[in-house]
Coordinates of N, CA and C in Angstrom, one line a residue:
X14 N -25.5 -113.9 66.7 CA -26.9 -114.1 66.5 C -27.6 -112.8 66.1
X15 N -28.5 -112.8 65.2 CA -29.2 -111.6 64.7 C -30.1 -111.0 65.8
X16 N -30.1 -109.7 65.7 CA -31.0 -108.9 66.6 C -32.4 -109.0 65.8
X17 N -33.4 -109.2 66.6 CA -34.8 -109.4 66.0 C -35.7 -108.3 66.4
X18 N -36.3 -107.7 65.5 CA -37.3 -106.6 65.8 C -38.6 -107.0 65.0
X19 N -39.6 -106.2 65.2 CA -40.9 -106.4 64.5 C -41.5 -105.0 64.1
X20 N -42.0 -105.0 62.9 CA -42.7 -103.8 62.4 C -44.1 -104.2 61.9
X21 N -45.0 -103.3 61.9 CA -46.4 -103.6 61.3 C -46.6 -102.8 60.1
X22 N -47.0 -103.5 59.0 CA -47.3 -102.9 57.7 C -48.7 -103.2 57.4
X23 N -49.6 -102.2 57.5 CA -51.0 -102.5 57.4 C -51.5 -103.3 58.6
X24 N -51.9 -104.5 58.4 CA -52.4 -105.3 59.6 C -51.4 -106.5 59.7
X25 N -50.3 -106.5 59.0 CA -49.4 -107.7 59.0 C -48.1 -107.3 59.8
X26 N -47.7 -108.3 60.7 CA -46.5 -108.1 61.4 C -45.3 -108.7 60.7
X27 N -44.3 -108.0 60.5 CA -43.1 -108.5 59.8 C -41.9 -108.6 60.8
X28 N -41.1 -109.7 60.7 CA -39.9 -109.8 61.5 C -38.8 -109.0 60.8
X29 N -38.0 -108.4 61.6 CA -36.8 -107.7 61.1 C -35.6 -108.3 61.7
X30 N -34.7 -108.8 60.9 CA -33.4 -109.5 61.4 C -32.2 -108.6 61.1
X31 N -31.5 -108.2 62.1 CA -30.4 -107.3 61.9 C -29.1 -108.0 62.3
X32 N -28.3 -108.3 61.2 CA -27.1 -109.1 61.4 C -25.8 -108.2 61.3
X33 N -25.0 -108.3 62.3 CA -23.7 -107.6 62.2 C -22.7 -108.6 61.6
X34 N -22.0 -108.1 60.5 CA -21.1 -109.0 59.8 C -19.8 -108.2 59.5
X35 N -18.8 -109.0 59.1 CA -17.6 -108.4 58.6 C -17.8 -107.9 57.2
X36 N -18.2 -106.7 57.1 CA -18.5 -106.1 55.8 C -18.2 -104.6 55.8
X37 N -18.1 -104.0 54.6 CA -17.8 -102.5 54.6 C -19.1 -101.7 54.4
X38 N -20.2 -102.3 54.0 CA -21.4 -101.5 53.8 C -22.6 -102.2 54.3
X39 N -23.7 -101.4 54.4 CA -25.0 -101.9 54.8 C -25.7 -102.6 53.6
X40 N -26.6 -103.6 53.9 CA -27.4 -104.2 52.9 C -28.7 -104.6 53.4
X41 N -29.8 -104.5 52.6 CA -31.1 -104.8 53.0 C -31.8 -105.7 52.0
X42 N -32.6 -106.7 52.4 CA -33.4 -107.5 51.5 C -34.7 -107.9 52.1
X43 N -35.7 -108.1 51.3 CA -37.0 -108.6 51.8 C -37.2 -110.0 51.3
X44 N -37.3 -111.0 52.2 CA -37.5 -112.4 51.9 C -38.8 -112.9 52.6
X45 N -39.1 -114.2 52.3 CA -40.2 -114.8 53.1 C -39.9 -114.8 54.5
X46 N -38.7 -114.8 54.9 CA -38.3 -114.8 56.3 C -38.7 -113.5 57.0
X47 N -38.6 -112.4 56.2 CA -38.9 -111.1 56.8 C -38.0 -110.0 56.1
X48 N -37.6 -109.0 56.9 CA -36.7 -108.0 56.4 C -35.3 -108.3 57.0
X49 N -34.4 -108.4 56.1 CA -33.0 -108.7 56.6 C -32.1 -107.5 56.3
X50 N -31.5 -107.1 57.4 CA -30.6 -105.9 57.3 C -29.2 -106.3 57.8
X51 N -28.2 -106.1 57.0 CA -26.8 -106.5 57.4 C -26.0 -105.2 57.6
X52 N -25.4 -105.2 58.7 CA -24.6 -103.9 59.0 C -23.2 -104.3 59.3
X53 N -22.2 -103.4 59.1 CA -20.8 -103.6 59.4 C -20.6 -103.8 60.9
X54 N -19.8 -104.7 61.2 CA -19.6 -105.1 62.6 C -18.8 -104.0 63.3
X55 N -19.2 -103.7 64.6 CA -18.4 -102.8 65.4 C -18.9 -101.4 65.4
X56 N -20.0 -101.1 64.7 CA -20.5 -99.7 64.7 C -21.3 -99.4 66.0
X57 N -21.2 -98.1 66.4 CA -22.0 -97.7 67.5 C -23.4 -97.5 67.1
X58 N -24.3 -97.5 68.1 CA -25.7 -97.4 67.8 C -26.1 -96.1 67.1
X59 N -25.4 -95.0 67.5 CA -25.7 -93.7 66.8 C -25.3 -93.7 65.4
X60 N -24.4 -94.6 65.0 CA -23.9 -94.7 63.6 C -24.8 -95.6 62.7
X61 N -25.3 -96.6 63.3 CA -26.1 -97.6 62.5 C -27.6 -97.4 62.5
X62 N -28.1 -96.8 63.6 CA -29.6 -96.6 63.6 C -30.2 -95.8 62.5
X63 N -29.6 -94.7 62.1 CA -30.2 -93.9 61.0 C -30.3 -94.7 59.7
X64 N -29.2 -95.5 59.4 CA -29.3 -96.3 58.2 C -30.3 -97.4 58.3
X65 N -30.4 -98.0 59.5 CA -31.4 -99.1 59.7 C -32.8 -98.5 59.5
X66 N -33.1 -97.3 60.0 CA -34.4 -96.7 59.9 C -34.7 -96.4 58.4
X67 N -33.7 -95.9 57.7 CA -33.8 -95.6 56.3 C -34.2 -96.9 55.5
X68 N -33.5 -98.0 55.8 CA -33.8 -99.3 55.2 C -35.2 -99.7 55.5
X69 N -35.7 -99.6 56.8 CA -37.0 -100.0 57.2 C -38.1 -99.2 56.4
X70 N -37.8 -97.9 56.2 CA -38.8 -97.0 55.5 C -38.8 -97.5 54.0
X71 N -37.7 -97.9 53.5 CA -37.7 -98.4 52.1 C -38.4 -99.7 52.0
X72 N -38.2 -100.6 53.0 CA -38.9 -101.9 53.0 C -40.4 -101.7 53.1
X73 N -40.8 -100.9 54.0 CA -42.3 -100.6 54.1 C -42.9 -100.1 52.8
X74 N -42.2 -99.2 52.1 CA -42.7 -98.7 50.9 C -42.8 -99.8 49.8
X75 N -41.8 -100.7 49.8 CA -41.8 -101.8 48.8 C -42.9 -102.8 49.1
X76 N -43.1 -103.1 50.4 CA -44.1 -104.1 50.8 C -45.5 -103.6 50.5
X77 N -45.8 -102.3 50.7 CA -47.1 -101.7 50.4 C -47.3 -101.7 48.9
X78 N -46.3 -101.5 48.1 CA -46.4 -101.5 46.7 C -46.6 -102.9 46.1
X79 N -46.1 -103.9 46.7 CA -46.1 -105.2 46.2 C -46.3 -106.2 47.4
X80 N -47.5 -106.3 48.0 CA -47.7 -107.2 49.1 C -47.4 -108.6 48.8
X81 N -46.8 -109.4 49.8 CA -46.5 -110.8 49.5 C -47.7 -111.6 49.3
X82 N -47.6 -112.7 48.5 CA -48.7 -113.6 48.3 C -48.9 -114.5 49.5
X83 N -50.2 -114.8 49.8 CA -50.5 -115.7 50.8 C -50.1 -117.1 50.3
X84 N -49.6 -118.0 51.2 CA -49.3 -119.3 50.9 C -50.6 -120.1 50.5
X85 N -50.5 -120.8 49.4 CA -51.7 -121.6 49.0 C -51.9 -122.8 49.9
X86 N -53.1 -123.2 50.2 CA -53.4 -124.4 51.0 C -53.7 -125.5 50.0
X87 N -53.1 -126.6 50.3 CA -53.3 -127.8 49.4 C -54.6 -128.5 49.8
X88 N -55.3 -128.9 48.9 CA -56.6 -129.7 49.1 C -56.3 -131.2 48.9
X89 N -56.6 -131.9 50.0 CA -56.3 -133.4 50.0 C -57.6 -134.2 49.8
X90 N -57.5 -135.2 49.0 CA -58.7 -136.1 48.9 C -58.3 -137.6 49.1
X91 N -59.2 -138.4 49.3 CA -59.0 -139.9 49.5 C -58.2 -140.5 48.3
X92 N -57.2 -141.3 48.7 CA -56.3 -141.9 47.7 C -55.2 -141.0 47.1
X93 N -55.2 -139.8 47.5 CA -54.1 -138.9 47.0 C -52.7 -139.5 47.4
X94 N -51.7 -139.2 46.6 CA -50.3 -139.6 46.9 C -49.6 -138.4 47.5
X95 N -48.8 -138.7 48.5 CA -47.9 -137.6 49.0 C -46.4 -138.2 48.8
X96 N -45.7 -137.4 48.0 CA -44.3 -137.9 47.6 C -43.3 -137.1 48.4
X97 N -42.5 -137.8 49.2 CA -41.3 -137.2 49.8 C -40.1 -137.5 49.0
X98 N -38.9 -137.1 49.4 CA -37.7 -137.4 48.7 C -37.3 -138.8 48.7
X99 N -37.9 -139.6 49.7 CA -37.5 -141.0 49.8 C -38.6 -142.0 49.9
X100 N -39.9 -141.5 50.0 CA -41.0 -142.4 50.1 C -42.2 -141.8 49.4
X101 N -43.2 -142.7 49.0 CA -44.5 -142.3 48.5 C -45.5 -142.8 49.4
X102 N -46.4 -141.9 49.9 CA -47.5 -142.3 50.8 C -48.8 -142.2 50.1
X103 N -49.7 -143.1 50.5 CA -51.1 -143.0 50.0 C -52.0 -142.6 51.2
X104 N -53.0 -141.6 50.9 CA -53.9 -141.2 51.9 C -55.1 -142.0 52.0
X105 N -55.5 -142.4 53.2 CA -56.7 -143.1 53.4 C -57.6 -142.2 54.3
X106 N -58.4 -141.4 53.7 CA -59.2 -140.4 54.4 C -60.6 -141.0 54.6
X107 N -61.0 -141.1 55.9 CA -62.3 -141.7 56.2 C -63.1 -140.6 57.0
X108 N -64.2 -140.2 56.5 CA -65.1 -139.3 57.3 C -66.1 -140.2 57.9
X109 N -66.3 -140.1 59.3 CA -67.1 -141.0 60.0 C -68.0 -140.3 61.1
X110 N -69.1 -140.8 61.5 CA -69.9 -140.2 62.6 C -69.2 -140.4 63.9
X111 N -68.4 -139.4 64.3 CA -67.7 -139.5 65.6 C -67.3 -138.1 66.1
X112 N -67.0 -138.0 67.3 CA -66.6 -136.7 67.9 C -65.1 -136.5 67.8
X113 N -64.4 -137.6 67.6 CA -62.9 -137.5 67.6 C -62.3 -137.8 66.2
X114 N -61.1 -137.2 66.1 CA -60.3 -137.4 64.9 C -59.2 -138.3 65.2
X115 N -58.6 -139.0 64.2 CA -57.5 -139.9 64.4 C -56.6 -140.0 63.2
X116 N -55.3 -140.1 63.4 CA -54.4 -140.1 62.3 C -53.2 -141.0 62.7
X117 N -52.7 -141.8 61.7 CA -51.5 -142.6 61.9 C -50.9 -143.0 60.6
X118 N -49.6 -143.4 60.6 CA -48.9 -143.9 59.4 C -48.8 -145.4 59.7
X119 N -49.2 -146.2 58.7 CA -48.9 -147.6 58.7 C -48.2 -148.0 57.4
X120 N -46.9 -148.3 57.5 CA -46.1 -148.5 56.4 C -46.1 -147.3 55.5
X121 N -46.6 -147.4 54.2 CA -46.7 -146.3 53.3 C -48.2 -145.7 53.2
X122 N -49.0 -146.1 54.2 CA -50.4 -145.6 54.2 C -50.6 -144.7 55.3
X123 N -51.1 -143.5 55.0 CA -51.5 -142.5 56.0 C -53.0 -142.5 56.2
X124 N -53.4 -143.0 57.4 CA -54.8 -143.1 57.7 C -55.3 -141.9 58.5
X125 N -56.3 -141.3 58.0 CA -56.9 -140.1 58.7 C -58.4 -140.3 58.8
X126 N -58.9 -140.5 60.1 CA -60.3 -140.7 60.4 C -60.8 -139.3 60.9
X127 N -61.8 -138.7 60.3 CA -62.2 -137.4 60.6 C -63.7 -137.4 60.9
X128 N -64.0 -136.7 62.0 CA -65.4 -136.6 62.4 C -66.3 -135.9 61.3
X129 N -67.5 -136.4 61.1 CA -68.3 -135.9 60.0 C -68.9 -134.5 60.2
X130 N -68.8 -134.0 61.5 CA -69.4 -132.7 61.7 C -68.5 -131.5 61.4
X131 N -67.3 -131.8 61.0 CA -66.4 -130.8 60.5 C -66.7 -130.3 59.1
X132 N -66.6 -129.0 58.9 CA -66.7 -128.5 57.6 C -65.4 -128.7 56.8
X133 N -65.5 -128.4 55.5 CA -64.3 -128.7 54.6 C -63.1 -128.0 55.0
X134 N -63.2 -126.7 55.4 CA -62.0 -125.9 55.8 C -61.3 -126.5 57.0
X135 N -62.1 -126.9 58.0 CA -61.5 -127.5 59.2 C -60.9 -128.8 58.9
X136 N -61.6 -129.6 58.0 CA -61.1 -130.9 57.6 C -59.8 -130.8 57.0
X137 N -59.6 -129.8 56.0 CA -58.3 -129.7 55.3 C -57.2 -129.2 56.2
X138 N -57.5 -128.3 57.2 CA -56.5 -127.9 58.1 C -56.1 -129.0 59.0
X139 N -57.0 -129.9 59.4 CA -56.6 -131.0 60.2 C -55.7 -132.0 59.5
X140 N -56.1 -132.2 58.2 CA -55.2 -133.1 57.4 C -53.8 -132.6 57.3
X141 N -53.7 -131.3 56.9 CA -52.4 -130.6 56.8 C -51.6 -130.7 58.0
X142 N -52.2 -130.4 59.2 CA -51.5 -130.4 60.4 C -51.0 -131.8 60.8
X143 N -51.9 -132.8 60.6 CA -51.5 -134.2 60.9 C -50.4 -134.7 60.0
X144 N -50.4 -134.3 58.7 CA -49.4 -134.7 57.8 C -48.0 -134.1 58.2
X145 N -48.0 -132.8 58.6 CA -46.8 -132.2 59.1 C -46.2 -133.0 60.3
X146 N -47.1 -133.4 61.2 CA -46.6 -134.1 62.4 C -46.2 -135.5 62.0
X147 N -47.0 -136.2 61.3 CA -46.6 -137.6 60.9 C -45.4 -137.7 60.1
X148 N -45.3 -136.9 59.1 CA -44.1 -136.9 58.2 C -42.8 -136.5 59.0
X149 N -43.0 -135.5 59.8 CA -41.8 -135.1 60.6 C -41.3 -136.2 61.5
X150 N -42.3 -136.9 62.1 CA -41.9 -138.0 63.0 C -41.3 -139.2 62.2
X151 N -41.9 -139.5 61.1 CA -41.5 -140.7 60.3 C -40.2 -140.5 59.6
X152 N -39.8 -139.3 59.4 CA -38.5 -139.0 58.7 C -37.4 -138.4 59.6
X153 N -37.7 -138.4 60.9 CA -36.7 -137.7 61.8 C -35.4 -138.5 61.9
X154 N -35.5 -139.8 62.0 CA -34.2 -140.6 62.1 C -33.4 -140.5 60.8
X155 N -34.2 -140.5 59.7 CA -33.5 -140.3 58.4 C -32.8 -139.0 58.3
X156 N -33.4 -137.9 58.7 CA -32.8 -136.6 58.7 C -31.6 -136.6 59.6
X157 N -31.7 -137.2 60.8 CA -30.6 -137.2 61.8 C -29.4 -137.9 61.1
X158 N -29.6 -139.0 60.5 CA -28.5 -139.8 59.9 C -27.9 -139.0 58.7
X159 N -28.7 -138.3 57.9 CA -28.2 -137.5 56.8 C -27.4 -136.3 57.2
X160 N -27.8 -135.6 58.2 CA -27.1 -134.5 58.7 C -25.7 -134.9 59.3
X161 N -25.7 -136.0 60.0 CA -24.5 -136.5 60.6 C -23.5 -137.0 59.5
X162 N -24.1 -137.6 58.5 CA -23.3 -138.1 57.3 C -22.6 -136.9 56.6
X163 N -23.3 -135.9 56.3 CA -22.7 -134.7 55.6 C -21.7 -134.0 56.5
X164 N -22.1 -133.9 57.8 CA -21.2 -133.3 58.8 C -19.9 -134.0 58.9
X165 N -20.0 -135.4 59.0 CA -18.8 -136.2 59.1 C -17.9 -136.1 57.9
X166 N -18.5 -136.0 56.7 CA -17.7 -136.0 55.4 C -17.0 -134.6 55.2
X167 N -17.6 -133.5 55.6 CA -17.1 -132.2 55.3 C -16.8 -131.3 56.4
X168 N -17.3 -131.5 57.6 CA -17.2 -130.5 58.6 C -16.6 -131.0 59.9
X169 N -17.1 -132.1 60.4 CA -16.5 -132.7 61.6 C -16.8 -131.9 62.9
X170 N -18.0 -131.2 62.9 CA -18.4 -130.4 64.0 C -19.2 -131.1 65.0
X171 N -19.2 -130.7 66.2 CA -20.1 -131.2 67.3 C -21.5 -130.7 67.0
X172 N -22.4 -131.6 67.1 CA -23.8 -131.3 66.8 C -24.7 -131.5 68.0
X173 N -25.8 -130.7 68.1 CA -26.8 -130.9 69.1 C -28.0 -131.5 68.5
X174 N -29.2 -131.0 68.8 CA -30.4 -131.5 68.3 C -30.6 -131.3 66.8
X175 N -31.2 -132.3 66.1 CA -31.5 -132.1 64.7 C -32.9 -132.4 64.5
X176 N -33.7 -131.5 63.8 CA -35.1 -131.8 63.8 C -35.8 -131.1 62.6
X177 N -37.0 -131.5 62.3 CA -37.8 -130.9 61.3 C -38.8 -130.0 62.1
X178 N -39.2 -128.9 61.4 CA -40.2 -128.0 62.0 C -41.0 -127.4 60.9
X179 N -42.3 -127.3 61.1 CA -43.1 -126.7 60.0 C -42.9 -125.2 60.1
X180 N -42.4 -124.6 59.0 CA -42.1 -123.2 58.9 C -42.7 -122.6 57.6
X181 N -42.9 -121.3 57.6 CA -43.5 -120.6 56.5 C -42.4 -119.9 55.7
X182 N -41.5 -119.3 56.4 CA -40.6 -118.3 55.7 C -39.1 -118.8 55.6
X183 N -38.8 -119.9 56.3 CA -37.3 -120.3 56.4 C -37.2 -121.7 56.0
X184 N -36.1 -122.0 55.2 CA -35.9 -123.4 54.9 C -35.1 -124.1 56.0
X185 N -34.3 -123.4 56.7 CA -33.6 -124.0 57.8 C -33.0 -122.9 58.7
X186 N -32.5 -123.4 59.9 CA -31.8 -122.5 60.8 C -30.8 -123.3 61.6
X187 N -29.7 -122.6 61.8 CA -28.6 -123.2 62.6 C -28.6 -122.4 63.9
X188 N -28.9 -123.0 65.0 CA -28.8 -122.4 66.3 C -27.4 -122.6 66.9
X189 N -26.5 -121.6 66.5 CA -25.1 -121.8 66.7 C -24.7 -122.0 68.2
X190 N -25.4 -121.4 69.1 CA -25.0 -121.5 70.5 C -25.2 -122.9 71.0
X191 N -26.3 -123.6 70.5 CA -26.6 -125.0 70.9 C -26.1 -126.0 69.9
X192 N -25.6 -125.5 68.7 CA -25.2 -126.4 67.6 C -26.3 -127.2 67.1
X193 N -27.5 -126.6 67.1 CA -28.7 -127.4 66.6 C -29.1 -127.0 65.2
X194 N -29.5 -128.0 64.4 CA -29.9 -127.8 63.1 C -31.4 -128.1 63.0
X195 N -32.2 -127.1 62.4 CA -33.6 -127.3 62.3 C -34.0 -127.0 60.8
X196 N -34.7 -127.9 60.2 CA -35.1 -127.7 58.8 C -36.6 -127.7 58.7
X197 N -37.1 -127.0 57.6 CA -38.5 -127.0 57.3 C -39.1 -128.3 56.9
X198 N -40.2 -128.7 57.4 CA -40.8 -130.0 56.9 C -41.2 -129.9 55.4
X199 N -41.3 -128.7 54.9 CA -41.6 -128.6 53.4 C -40.5 -129.2 52.6
X200 N -39.3 -129.3 53.1 CA -38.1 -129.8 52.4 C -38.3 -131.3 52.2
X201 N -39.2 -132.0 52.9 CA -39.5 -133.4 52.7 C -40.0 -133.6 51.3
X202 N -40.6 -132.6 50.7 CA -41.2 -132.7 49.4 C -40.2 -132.3 48.3
X203 N -39.0 -131.9 48.7 CA -38.0 -131.5 47.7 C -37.1 -132.6 47.3
X204 N -36.4 -132.6 46.2 CA -35.5 -133.6 45.9 C -34.4 -133.8 46.9
X205 N -33.8 -134.9 47.0 CA -32.7 -135.2 48.0 C -31.6 -134.2 47.9
X206 N -31.2 -133.9 46.6 CA -30.0 -133.0 46.4 C -30.3 -131.6 47.0
X207 N -31.6 -131.2 47.0 CA -32.0 -129.8 47.5 C -32.0 -129.9 49.0
X208 N -32.5 -131.0 49.6 CA -32.4 -131.1 51.0 C -31.0 -131.1 51.5
X209 N -30.1 -131.9 50.8 CA -28.7 -131.9 51.1 C -28.1 -130.5 51.1
X210 N -28.5 -129.7 50.1 CA -27.9 -128.3 50.0 C -28.3 -127.5 51.3
X211 N -29.5 -127.6 51.7 CA -30.0 -126.8 52.9 C -29.3 -127.3 54.1
X212 N -29.1 -128.7 54.3 CA -28.3 -129.2 55.4 C -26.9 -128.6 55.4
X213 N -26.3 -128.7 54.2 CA -24.9 -128.1 54.0 C -24.9 -126.6 54.4
X214 N -25.9 -125.9 53.9 CA -26.0 -124.5 54.2 C -25.9 -124.2 55.7
X215 N -26.8 -124.9 56.4 CA -26.9 -124.7 57.9 C -25.6 -125.2 58.6
X216 N -25.1 -126.3 58.2 CA -23.8 -126.8 58.8 C -22.7 -125.8 58.6
X217 N -22.7 -125.1 57.4 CA -21.6 -124.1 57.1 C -21.7 -122.9 58.1
X218 N -22.9 -122.7 58.7 CA -23.0 -121.6 59.7 C -22.2 -121.9 61.0
X219 N -21.9 -123.2 61.2 CA -21.1 -123.5 62.4 C -19.6 -123.1 62.2
X220 N -19.3 -122.7 60.9 CA -17.9 -122.2 60.6 C -18.0 -120.7 60.5
X221 N -19.0 -120.2 59.7 CA -19.2 -118.8 59.4 C -20.7 -118.4 59.8
X222 N -20.9 -117.7 60.8 CA -22.3 -117.5 61.3 C -23.1 -116.6 60.4
X223 N -22.5 -115.8 59.5 CA -23.3 -114.9 58.7 C -23.2 -115.4 57.2
X224 N -23.7 -114.5 56.3 CA -23.7 -114.8 54.9 C -22.7 -114.0 54.2
X225 N -21.5 -114.0 54.7 CA -20.4 -113.2 54.1 C -19.8 -114.0 53.0
X226 N -18.9 -113.4 52.3 CA -18.2 -114.1 51.2 C -17.5 -115.4 51.7
X227 N -16.9 -115.3 52.9 CA -16.3 -116.5 53.4 C -17.3 -117.6 53.6
X228 N -18.5 -117.3 54.0 CA -19.5 -118.3 54.2 C -19.8 -119.0 52.9
X229 N -20.0 -118.2 51.8 CA -20.3 -118.8 50.5 C -19.2 -119.6 50.0
X230 N -18.0 -119.2 50.3 CA -16.8 -120.0 49.9 C -16.8 -121.4 50.6
X231 N -17.2 -121.4 51.8 CA -17.3 -122.7 52.5 C -18.3 -123.6 51.8
X232 N -19.5 -123.0 51.5 CA -20.5 -123.8 50.8 C -20.0 -124.3 49.5
X233 N -19.4 -123.4 48.7 CA -18.9 -123.7 47.4 C -17.8 -124.8 47.4
X234 N -17.0 -124.8 48.5 CA -16.0 -125.8 48.6 C -16.5 -127.2 48.7
X235 N -17.8 -127.3 49.3 CA -18.4 -128.6 49.4 C -19.3 -128.9 48.2
X236 N -20.0 -127.9 47.7 CA -20.9 -128.1 46.6 C -20.7 -127.0 45.6
X237 N -19.9 -127.2 44.6 CA -19.6 -126.2 43.6 C -20.9 -125.7 42.8
X238 N -21.9 -126.6 42.8 CA -23.1 -126.3 42.0 C -24.3 -125.8 43.0
X239 N -23.9 -125.3 44.1 CA -25.0 -124.9 45.1 C -26.0 -123.9 44.5
X240 N -25.6 -123.1 43.6 CA -26.5 -122.0 43.1 C -27.7 -122.6 42.3
X241 N -27.5 -123.8 41.8 CA -28.6 -124.5 41.1 C -29.7 -124.9 42.1
X242 N -29.3 -125.3 43.3 CA -30.2 -125.7 44.3 C -31.0 -124.4 44.8
X243 N -30.2 -123.3 44.9 CA -30.9 -122.1 45.4 C -31.9 -121.7 44.3
X244 N -31.6 -121.8 43.1 CA -32.5 -121.4 42.0 C -33.7 -122.3 42.0
X245 N -33.5 -123.6 42.2 CA -34.6 -124.6 42.3 C -35.6 -124.2 43.4
X246 N -35.1 -123.8 44.5 CA -36.0 -123.4 45.6 C -36.7 -122.1 45.3
X247 N -36.1 -121.2 44.6 CA -36.7 -119.9 44.3 C -37.9 -120.2 43.3
X248 N -37.6 -121.1 42.3 CA -38.6 -121.4 41.3 C -39.7 -122.3 41.8
X249 N -39.4 -123.3 42.7 CA -40.3 -124.3 43.1 C -40.8 -124.3 44.5
X250 N -40.1 -123.4 45.3 CA -40.4 -123.4 46.7 C -41.9 -123.2 47.1
X251 N -42.6 -122.4 46.4 CA -44.0 -122.2 46.7 C -44.9 -123.4 46.5
X252 N -44.4 -124.4 45.7 CA -45.1 -125.6 45.4 C -45.0 -126.6 46.6
X253 N -44.0 -126.4 47.5 CA -43.8 -127.3 48.5 C -44.7 -127.0 49.7
X254 N -45.9 -127.5 49.6 CA -47.0 -127.2 50.6 C -47.5 -128.5 51.2
X255 N -47.5 -128.6 52.5 CA -48.0 -129.7 53.2 C -49.3 -129.2 53.9

């Protein structure tokens, strides 16, 4: 499991993930997840800390020179369509004189009743939050079945909890100690083949916990065209907004 630290750049807190891997050299990258530093396994603290600090200094300089873009908020209106990889929903947004809000899914209709005293910003945040919850719940069984199907075909590993979670910086995570798979709700908006790739990616961590060459060989053995899915996420990932 990666060591997790935090640094502050300006007024923003960034997560730093330090992974020990079977490798010969250090590596650093800045992603939406945070700052990822990979270090050779087995080094003493006195050997790795100077290099880690050098990488952190480099990352801070890069972030200051090119700050990350804020995620765009989607604006929803009545009768909008929300397309997941397996279903299309229609929004029924009703603004009414009430103190309470209400949301539910009925077949392919998402009903949102919103109190009229809310401003537009609060209204949109409420819609977004409810969509995350409703879609997560409505597709949880589908995800459970898909993960078990891919696992049975290619890995045959024991699995724990499988779930969706609304995340900003990560498409998925494999909690290896509990054998749990957790995927971003944003993947509901991606094509099925992309969702399947992320499932495969996380399941592969049950064999190889890091992103070593051996890990990518496992991924490639199941999906020889996995790089196309990675490219799709890099190009289209920012558009997957709920």
